[in-house]
Amino acid sequence: MSPLEPTKAYTSFHDGNYQPARAITKVTDQEGKVLYKWKDRSKEIWNKCTVAKMRQLLNETTLSGTARKAYFPTDYVGGKTGTTNDVKDMWFVGLTANYTTGVWMVRDKPSNLQSIYSHSPHLLIWKDISQTAE
């Protein structure tokens, strides 16, 4: 599984609807006239109760779990950390009230990242991106 897959999946925890991720949401001309916009239809995949429970669990991870360093005061922050057993990669997929972002850290030549693990660079990168976007 690539880091993009859980990131795309977590977008559904905003409101229970899934819509494909897009790096570019629309194309406009110099005057702001929309030249192209995707016509993706969102699809409901989670009910409101499930979304509320997932958001609570993901939020707890940032308040008192493995993603505490990703937390910052805003309307909502939640997410999930991950790594391999031998710490050859570190990832975090998180969401705010408006955005879902995934950060994956790995070396070009797989090797242990234990020496930087406690610094949580993946969480700090995610936090920086998310605070800037808000």
PDB file of C-alpha atoms in Angstrom:
ATOM      1  CA  MET A   1       0.000   0.000   0.000  1.00  0.00           C
ATOM      2  CA  SER A   2       1.298   3.464  -0.816  1.00  0.00           C
ATOM      3  CA  PRO A   3       0.844   6.453   1.534  1.00  0.00           C
ATOM      4  CA  LEU A   4      -1.576   7.917  -0.998  1.00  0.00           C
ATOM      5  CA  GLU A   5      -4.111   5.135  -0.402  1.00  0.00           C
ATOM      6  CA  PRO A   6      -4.809   5.818   3.306  1.00  0.00           C
ATOM      7  CA  THR A   7      -4.644   9.560   2.618  1.00  0.00           C
ATOM      8  CA  LYS A   8      -7.364   9.238  -0.009  1.00  0.00           C
ATOM      9  CA  ALA A   9      -9.398   6.995   2.307  1.00  0.00           C
ATOM     10  CA  TYR A  10      -9.158   9.394   5.266  1.00  0.00           C
ATOM     11  CA  THR A  11     -10.785  12.170   3.237  1.00  0.00           C
ATOM     12  CA  SER A  12     -14.053  10.331   3.827  1.00  0.00           C
ATOM     13  CA  PHE A  13     -13.788  11.064   7.569  1.00  0.00           C
ATOM     14  CA  HIS A  14     -14.631  14.706   6.929  1.00  0.00           C
ATOM     15  CA  ASP A  15     -18.307  14.051   6.227  1.00  0.00           C
ATOM     16  CA  GLY A  16     -18.683  10.374   5.288  1.00  0.00           C
ATOM     17  CA  ASN A  17     -18.353  10.987   1.555  1.00  0.00           C
ATOM     18  CA  TYR A  18     -15.556   9.812  -0.715  1.00  0.00           C
ATOM     19  CA  GLN A  19     -14.340  11.794  -3.687  1.00  0.00           C
ATOM     20  CA  PRO A  20     -11.123  11.168  -5.631  1.00  0.00           C
ATOM     21  CA  ALA A  21      -8.149  13.253  -4.511  1.00  0.00           C
ATOM     22  CA  ARG A  22      -6.966  15.926  -6.892  1.00  0.00           C
ATOM     23  CA  ALA A  23      -3.770  17.939  -6.698  1.00  0.00           C
ATOM     24  CA  ILE A  24      -5.326  20.542  -8.987  1.00  0.00           C
ATOM     25  CA  THR A  25      -8.976  21.294  -8.259  1.00  0.00           C
ATOM     26  CA  LYS A  26      -9.612  23.567 -11.247  1.00  0.00           C
ATOM     27  CA  VAL A  27      -7.937  25.458 -14.068  1.00  0.00           C
ATOM     28  CA  THR A  28      -8.699  29.161 -14.558  1.00  0.00           C
ATOM     29  CA  ASP A  29      -7.619  31.867 -16.955  1.00  0.00           C
ATOM     30  CA  GLN A  30      -5.955  35.146 -15.883  1.00  0.00           C
ATOM     31  CA  GLU A  31      -9.325  36.701 -15.054  1.00  0.00           C
ATOM     32  CA  GLY A  32     -10.352  33.778 -12.843  1.00  0.00           C
ATOM     33  CA  LYS A  33     -12.804  32.224 -15.312  1.00  0.00           C
ATOM     34  CA  VAL A  34     -12.947  28.472 -14.803  1.00  0.00           C
ATOM     35  CA  LEU A  35     -11.625  26.684 -17.890  1.00  0.00           C
ATOM     36  CA  TYR A  36     -11.797  23.174 -16.434  1.00  0.00           C
ATOM     37  CA  LYS A  37     -13.078  21.622 -13.244  1.00  0.00           C
ATOM     38  CA  TRP A  38     -13.497  17.944 -12.445  1.00  0.00           C
ATOM     39  CA  LYS A  39     -17.069  16.740 -12.256  1.00  0.00           C
ATOM     40  CA  ASP A  40     -16.445  14.005  -9.697  1.00  0.00           C
ATOM     41  CA  ARG A  41     -19.490  13.079  -7.683  1.00  0.00           C
ATOM     42  CA  SER A  42     -18.876  12.244  -4.070  1.00  0.00           C
ATOM     43  CA  LYS A  43     -20.216   8.940  -2.806  1.00  0.00           C
ATOM     44  CA  GLU A  44     -21.450   8.375   0.731  1.00  0.00           C
ATOM     45  CA  ILE A  45     -19.535   5.472   2.265  1.00  0.00           C
ATOM     46  CA  TRP A  46     -19.864   6.137   6.031  1.00  0.00           C
ATOM     47  CA  ASN A  47     -22.880   7.165   8.059  1.00  0.00           C
ATOM     48  CA  LYS A  48     -22.683  10.155  10.419  1.00  0.00           C
ATOM     49  CA  CYS A  49     -22.326   7.958  13.517  1.00  0.00           C
ATOM     50  CA  THR A  50     -19.335   6.104  12.072  1.00  0.00           C
ATOM     51  CA  VAL A  51     -17.705   9.376  10.982  1.00  0.00           C
ATOM     52  CA  ALA A  52     -18.163  10.861  14.472  1.00  0.00           C
ATOM     53  CA  LYS A  53     -16.582   7.802  16.112  1.00  0.00           C
ATOM     54  CA  MET A  54     -13.635   7.753  13.697  1.00  0.00           C
ATOM     55  CA  ARG A  55     -13.039  11.475  14.143  1.00  0.00           C
ATOM     56  CA  GLN A  56     -13.023  11.012  17.917  1.00  0.00           C
ATOM     57  CA  LEU A  57     -10.509   8.140  17.690  1.00  0.00           C
ATOM     58  CA  LEU A  58      -8.263  10.004  15.244  1.00  0.00           C
ATOM     59  CA  ASN A  59      -8.416  13.129  17.418  1.00  0.00           C
ATOM     60  CA  GLU A  60      -7.411  11.139  20.520  1.00  0.00           C
ATOM     61  CA  THR A  61      -4.261  10.033  18.701  1.00  0.00           C
ATOM     62  CA  THR A  62      -3.208  13.687  18.413  1.00  0.00           C
ATOM     63  CA  LEU A  63      -4.235  14.596  21.965  1.00  0.00           C
ATOM     64  CA  SER A  64      -2.769  11.718  23.959  1.00  0.00           C
ATOM     65  CA  GLY A  65      -1.437   9.099  21.549  1.00  0.00           C
ATOM     66  CA  THR A  66       1.433   8.590  19.155  1.00  0.00           C
ATOM     67  CA  ALA A  67       0.686  11.779  17.178  1.00  0.00           C
ATOM     68  CA  ARG A  68       0.818  14.348  19.993  1.00  0.00           C
ATOM     69  CA  LYS A  69       3.480  16.354  18.144  1.00  0.00           C
ATOM     70  CA  ALA A  70       1.080  16.861  15.225  1.00  0.00           C
ATOM     71  CA  TYR A  71      -1.536  18.616  17.353  1.00  0.00           C
ATOM     72  CA  PHE A  72      -2.160  22.334  17.102  1.00  0.00           C
ATOM     73  CA  PRO A  73      -5.165  24.357  18.285  1.00  0.00           C
ATOM     74  CA  THR A  74      -7.730  24.604  15.497  1.00  0.00           C
ATOM     75  CA  ASP A  75     -11.279  23.390  14.822  1.00  0.00           C
ATOM     76  CA  TYR A  76     -10.203  19.768  14.364  1.00  0.00           C
ATOM     77  CA  VAL A  77      -6.995  17.706  14.175  1.00  0.00           C
ATOM     78  CA  GLY A  78      -6.911  13.924  13.931  1.00  0.00           C
ATOM     79  CA  GLY A  79      -4.801  11.228  12.349  1.00  0.00           C
ATOM     80  CA  LYS A  80      -2.918   7.960  12.484  1.00  0.00           C
ATOM     81  CA  THR A  81       0.806   7.246  12.694  1.00  0.00           C
ATOM     82  CA  GLY A  82       2.583   4.226  11.300  1.00  0.00           C
ATOM     83  CA  THR A  83       5.928   2.595  10.697  1.00  0.00           C
ATOM     84  CA  THR A  84       7.419  -0.758   9.802  1.00  0.00           C
ATOM     85  CA  ASN A  85       8.651  -3.166  12.494  1.00  0.00           C
ATOM     86  CA  ASP A  86      12.261  -2.261  11.744  1.00  0.00           C
ATOM     87  CA  VAL A  87      11.547   1.505  11.463  1.00  0.00           C
ATOM     88  CA  LYS A  88      12.573   1.788   7.812  1.00  0.00           C
ATOM     89  CA  ASP A  89       9.787   4.276   7.234  1.00  0.00           C
ATOM     90  CA  MET A  90       7.517   6.589   9.232  1.00  0.00           C
ATOM     91  CA  TRP A  91       4.195   7.974   8.121  1.00  0.00           C
ATOM     92  CA  PHE A  92       1.313  10.073   9.337  1.00  0.00           C
ATOM     93  CA  VAL A  93      -2.038  10.627   7.692  1.00  0.00           C
ATOM     94  CA  GLY A  94      -4.019  13.377   9.303  1.00  0.00           C
ATOM     95  CA  LEU A  95      -6.907  15.680   8.754  1.00  0.00           C
ATOM     96  CA  THR A  96      -8.032  19.102   9.840  1.00  0.00           C
ATOM     97  CA  ALA A  97     -11.455  20.638   9.371  1.00  0.00           C
ATOM     98  CA  ASN A  98     -10.546  21.448   5.749  1.00  0.00           C
ATOM     99  CA  TYR A  99      -7.710  19.215   4.541  1.00  0.00           C
ATOM    100  CA  THR A 100      -6.384  15.668   4.557  1.00  0.00           C
ATOM    101  CA  THR A 101      -2.629  15.238   4.198  1.00  0.00           C
ATOM    102  CA  GLY A 102      -0.241  12.301   4.320  1.00  0.00           C
ATOM    103  CA  VAL A 103       3.488  12.437   5.077  1.00  0.00           C
ATOM    104  CA  TRP A 104       5.765   9.469   4.443  1.00  0.00           C
ATOM    105  CA  MET A 105       9.454   9.431   5.350  1.00  0.00           C
ATOM    106  CA  VAL A 106      11.863   6.845   3.991  1.00  0.00           C
ATOM    107  CA  ARG A 107      15.458   6.749   2.800  1.00  0.00           C
ATOM    108  CA  ASP A 108      16.380   6.142  -0.823  1.00  0.00           C
ATOM    109  CA  LYS A 109      18.194   3.008   0.284  1.00  0.00           C
ATOM    110  CA  PRO A 110      16.043   1.416   2.998  1.00  0.00           C
ATOM    111  CA  SER A 111      17.716   1.573   6.390  1.00  0.00           C
ATOM    112  CA  ASN A 112      16.712   2.056   9.993  1.00  0.00           C
ATOM    113  CA  LEU A 113      15.368   5.496  11.009  1.00  0.00           C
ATOM    114  CA  GLN A 114      15.400   4.810  14.765  1.00  0.00           C
ATOM    115  CA  SER A 115      17.952   7.582  15.376  1.00  0.00           C
ATOM    116  CA  ILE A 116      15.424  10.253  14.312  1.00  0.00           C
ATOM    117  CA  TYR A 117      12.214   8.473  15.322  1.00  0.00           C
ATOM    118  CA  SER A 118      11.855  10.232  18.696  1.00  0.00           C
ATOM    119  CA  HIS A 119      12.047  13.622  16.979  1.00  0.00           C
ATOM    120  CA  SER A 120       8.918  12.719  14.966  1.00  0.00           C
ATOM    121  CA  PRO A 121       9.911  14.597  11.808  1.00  0.00           C
ATOM    122  CA  HIS A 122       6.925  13.164   9.920  1.00  0.00           C
ATOM    123  CA  LEU A 123       4.560  14.715  12.485  1.00  0.00           C
ATOM    124  CA  LEU A 124       6.335  18.062  12.479  1.00  0.00           C
ATOM    125  CA  ILE A 125       6.267  18.229   8.675  1.00  0.00           C
ATOM    126  CA  TRP A 126       2.552  17.392   8.662  1.00  0.00           C
ATOM    127  CA  LYS A 127       1.877  20.007  11.347  1.00  0.00           C
ATOM    128  CA  ASP A 128       3.781  22.679   9.420  1.00  0.00           C
ATOM    129  CA  ILE A 129       1.911  21.910   6.194  1.00  0.00           C
ATOM    130  CA  SER A 130      -1.453  21.839   7.967  1.00  0.00           C
ATOM    131  CA  GLN A 131      -0.958  25.038   9.964  1.00  0.00           C
ATOM    132  CA  THR A 132       0.116  26.851   6.800  1.00  0.00           C
ATOM    133  CA  ALA A 133      -2.932  25.570   4.889  1.00  0.00           C
ATOM    134  CA  GLU A 134      -5.394  26.613   7.606  1.00  0.00           C
TER     135      GLU A 134
END
